[in-house]
Amino acid sequence: MSVRDAFYDVLRTHGITTIFGNPGSNELPLLKQVPDDFRYVLALQEGVAVGIADGFAQASGVPSVVNLHAAAGTGNAMGNLTNTQSGHVPVVVTSGQQSRRYSALNALLTNVDAPQLARPLVKWSTEPLRASDVPLALSKGILLASAAPAGPVYVSIPLDDWDHPADPATTRLLTRRGLHGAPVAADPPLRQLAGRLEAAGNPVLVLGPDVDDPVGWAGAVRLADRLRLPVWVAPSPSRCPFPTRHPAFQGLLPAGVGTVADRLAGHDLVAVFGAAVFRYHETVDGEYLAAGADLWSVTSDPDEAARAPMGHAVIGDPSDALTRVAGLVPSRAVAGPPTVDHAPPAAADGPPFAAEAILDAVNAAKDDATVIVLEWTSADMIWDRLDLTRPGSLYFPASGGLGWGLPAAIGIQLADPARRVIALIGDGALQYTVSGLWTAAQHRIPVVFVVPRNDEYAALKQFTELMDAPDTPGLELPALDVVGLATAYGVPAVRADTLDAFTTELRRALAATDGPRLIEIPQRRFAGDQP
Ligand code: TZD
């Protein structure tokens, strides 16, 4: 038995039969005999490979494996790895190293100090000391990546390790390994939290991406209903943790220190589940919370718990905690929170169209099973325009790094063919990992890409106002032929110049299951571009 055979055996043990990657000479000895029960999904750039793997892991709940080319391939992947890390996504990144003999000479394509390269972005980074340790490193990597808090790991493997003999006895043991159970919060602090919620005069619930699962949704709805709590989504969310049309739903908290405090003013207890406290973005100074307010959070991530600037943190599975706290509190016979009026339908004039109008059309065309992947500045307005009724309905780059949405949409669609994916990707965001369109076309992965085209970086134009940075260069994106790009990569694409045409094309694309489609729609520019 070779190290290669053992590697595939360990992957099988964990239900992993897909490898995403981009190969080079260092990786060919792994890939030369891919077993029949495995599939290799080629990405033309490594950020694409990691993005697809990230989406695949999130939607399937199983860790995914990526194979990259040495330091250069790892470097290309690192932007998206920031999203995988922030999103608590279990991805095992392997990369090919020069042979052990040649890397001592810094031969071409040596990954110098390989474990160090990925270290800030992964839970664990290694290059096994002996070839025969590769299967154990892989096994540990898979188990560690999926242990709470989940996250990426990095294993660098020299190219001459693959034909080395593996120890069959060790391999046999590794193929029987499993890690069972997730750490749950202890009872006393949860009882304390439940007591605080019951005693509070005006408590509020804030939810984050890590409770976007069936248990978390059910627990959140039950807790909100029992205590008649208003419910907010924590700033910079990467997933949707609560039904957006539930009467208790208030929307998205802003991402500034002062603005969060303003929005939560009047509440004496803030209960946060499954979110960092908080993932701020724009600089808006102020107090973290109004004086007198208390905050409790539940997270499975000790770092998240410890780095919060305020409050008490309970460490444990936040979805489980929601359910248990909901079971501990009595039903409150008080009036429910004020219901938020949904945004009125947007004016449909154009082209170009307001982002709101594009979202309204998407909302009308989707059904309950549709998954929305967003990498578009207008993401903030989805919360009162999209009707999201099920867990796993929304994904956004968790660290804010662009180039994630397009490949992640492919991975999500590949993992869950029963749900159709609409990827709303800005014309700027599209460019970072545009070659992912080719992978979608080759594997006939039927993502519907919607690209609002405004020929600019509108997000950054907004920030130039907020940060008083007028006359910033480099915010215009003229002459990017989105339909041409998609067509060149093999994805059938159209431009919709009316909202009716957009709706028709969207429905047509959703009805097609034989591969991806792309629809470009003209979007109104940030300022002064009225129709
Ligand atoms: N590079 C990377 C990897 N991630 C980033 N977040 C940015 C640059 C900065 N950035 C944003 O945060 S939004 C944005 C940039 C360049 C503009 C995106 O343009 P778009 O969408 O066309 O996709 P809008 O609606 O025009 O902003």
GROMACS .gro file of C-alpha atoms and ligand atoms in nm, residues 79-80 82-83 281 355 375-379 397 399-404 424-432 451-463 474-475 477 480 523-524 526, ligand 1:
model
   74
   79GLY     CA    1  -0.790   3.571  -0.049
   80ASN     CA    2  -1.072   3.322  -0.043
   82THR     CA    3  -0.991   3.451   0.458
   83ASN     CA    4  -1.362   3.390   0.390
  281HIS     CA    5  -1.689   4.733   0.924
  355ALA     CA    6  -3.087   4.764  -0.713
  375GLU     CA    7  -2.148   3.931  -0.367
  376TRP     CA    8  -2.290   4.268  -0.442
  377THR     CA    9  -2.288   4.592  -0.255
  378SER     CA   10  -2.661   4.616  -0.244
  379ALA     CA   11  -2.656   4.313  -0.012
  397PRO     CA   12  -1.837   3.619   0.176
  399SER     CA   13  -1.457   3.806   0.561
  400GLY     CA   14  -1.571   4.051   0.294
  401GLY     CA   15  -1.309   3.932   0.045
  402LEU     CA   16  -1.438   3.949  -0.311
  403GLY     CA   17  -1.401   3.658  -0.551
  404TRP     CA   18  -1.578   3.412  -0.324
  424LEU     CA   19  -2.607   3.784  -0.753
  425ILE     CA   20  -2.257   3.903  -0.834
  426GLY     CA   21  -2.154   4.263  -0.902
  427ASP     CA   22  -1.981   4.333  -1.232
  428GLY     CA   23  -1.670   4.425  -1.032
  429ALA     CA   24  -1.687   4.124  -0.801
  430LEU     CA   25  -1.730   3.894  -1.102
  431GLN     CA   26  -1.378   3.964  -1.228
  432TYR     CA   27  -1.183   3.824  -0.931
  451VAL     CA   28  -2.479   4.028  -1.282
  452PRO     CA   29  -2.608   4.379  -1.223
  453ARG     CA   30  -2.386   4.596  -1.437
  454ASN     CA   31  -2.316   4.950  -1.321
  455ASP     CA   32  -1.965   4.984  -1.465
  456GLU     CA   33  -1.824   5.100  -1.133
  457TYR     CA   34  -1.723   5.010  -0.779
  458ALA     CA   35  -2.036   5.157  -0.621
  459ALA     CA   36  -1.947   5.025  -0.277
  460LEU     CA   37  -1.625   5.219  -0.275
  461LYS     CA   38  -1.801   5.531  -0.399
  462GLN     CA   39  -2.025   5.503  -0.093
  463PHE     CA   40  -1.717   5.475   0.123
  474GLY     CA   41  -0.989   5.366  -0.990
  475LEU     CA   42  -1.359   5.340  -0.919
  477LEU     CA   43  -1.514   4.995  -1.469
  480LEU     CA   44  -1.649   4.517  -1.925
  523GLN     CA   45  -2.796   4.875  -1.281
  524ARG     CA   46  -2.835   5.239  -1.191
  526PHE     CA   47  -2.420   5.527  -0.756
  532TZD     N1   48  -1.059   4.326  -0.322
  532TZD     C1   49  -1.107   4.220  -0.255
  532TZD     C2   50  -1.043   4.086  -0.275
  532TZD     N2   51  -1.209   4.230  -0.171
  532TZD     C3   52  -1.266   4.352  -0.151
  532TZD     N3   53  -1.367   4.358  -0.063
  532TZD     C4   54  -1.221   4.465  -0.223
  532TZD     C5   55  -1.116   4.446  -0.307
  532TZD     C6   56  -1.281   4.603  -0.203
  532TZD     N4   57  -1.417   4.616  -0.257
  532TZD     C7   58  -1.528   4.602  -0.179
  532TZD     O1   59  -1.527   4.574  -0.058
  532TZD     S1   60  -1.670   4.626  -0.265
  532TZD     C8   61  -1.586   4.661  -0.408
  532TZD     C9   62  -1.449   4.650  -0.388
  532TZD    C10   63  -1.349   4.667  -0.495
  532TZD    C11   64  -1.660   4.697  -0.532
  532TZD    C12   65  -1.732   4.582  -0.593
  532TZD     O2   66  -1.790   4.624  -0.713
  532TZD     P1   67  -1.913   4.552  -0.779
  532TZD     O3   68  -2.038   4.599  -0.696
  532TZD     O4   69  -1.923   4.600  -0.918
  532TZD     O5   70  -1.902   4.408  -0.760
  532TZD     P2   71  -2.091   4.747  -0.671
  532TZD     O6   72  -2.236   4.728  -0.641
  532TZD     O7   73  -2.067   4.829  -0.794
  532TZD     O8   74  -2.015   4.799  -0.554
   0.00000   0.00000   0.00000
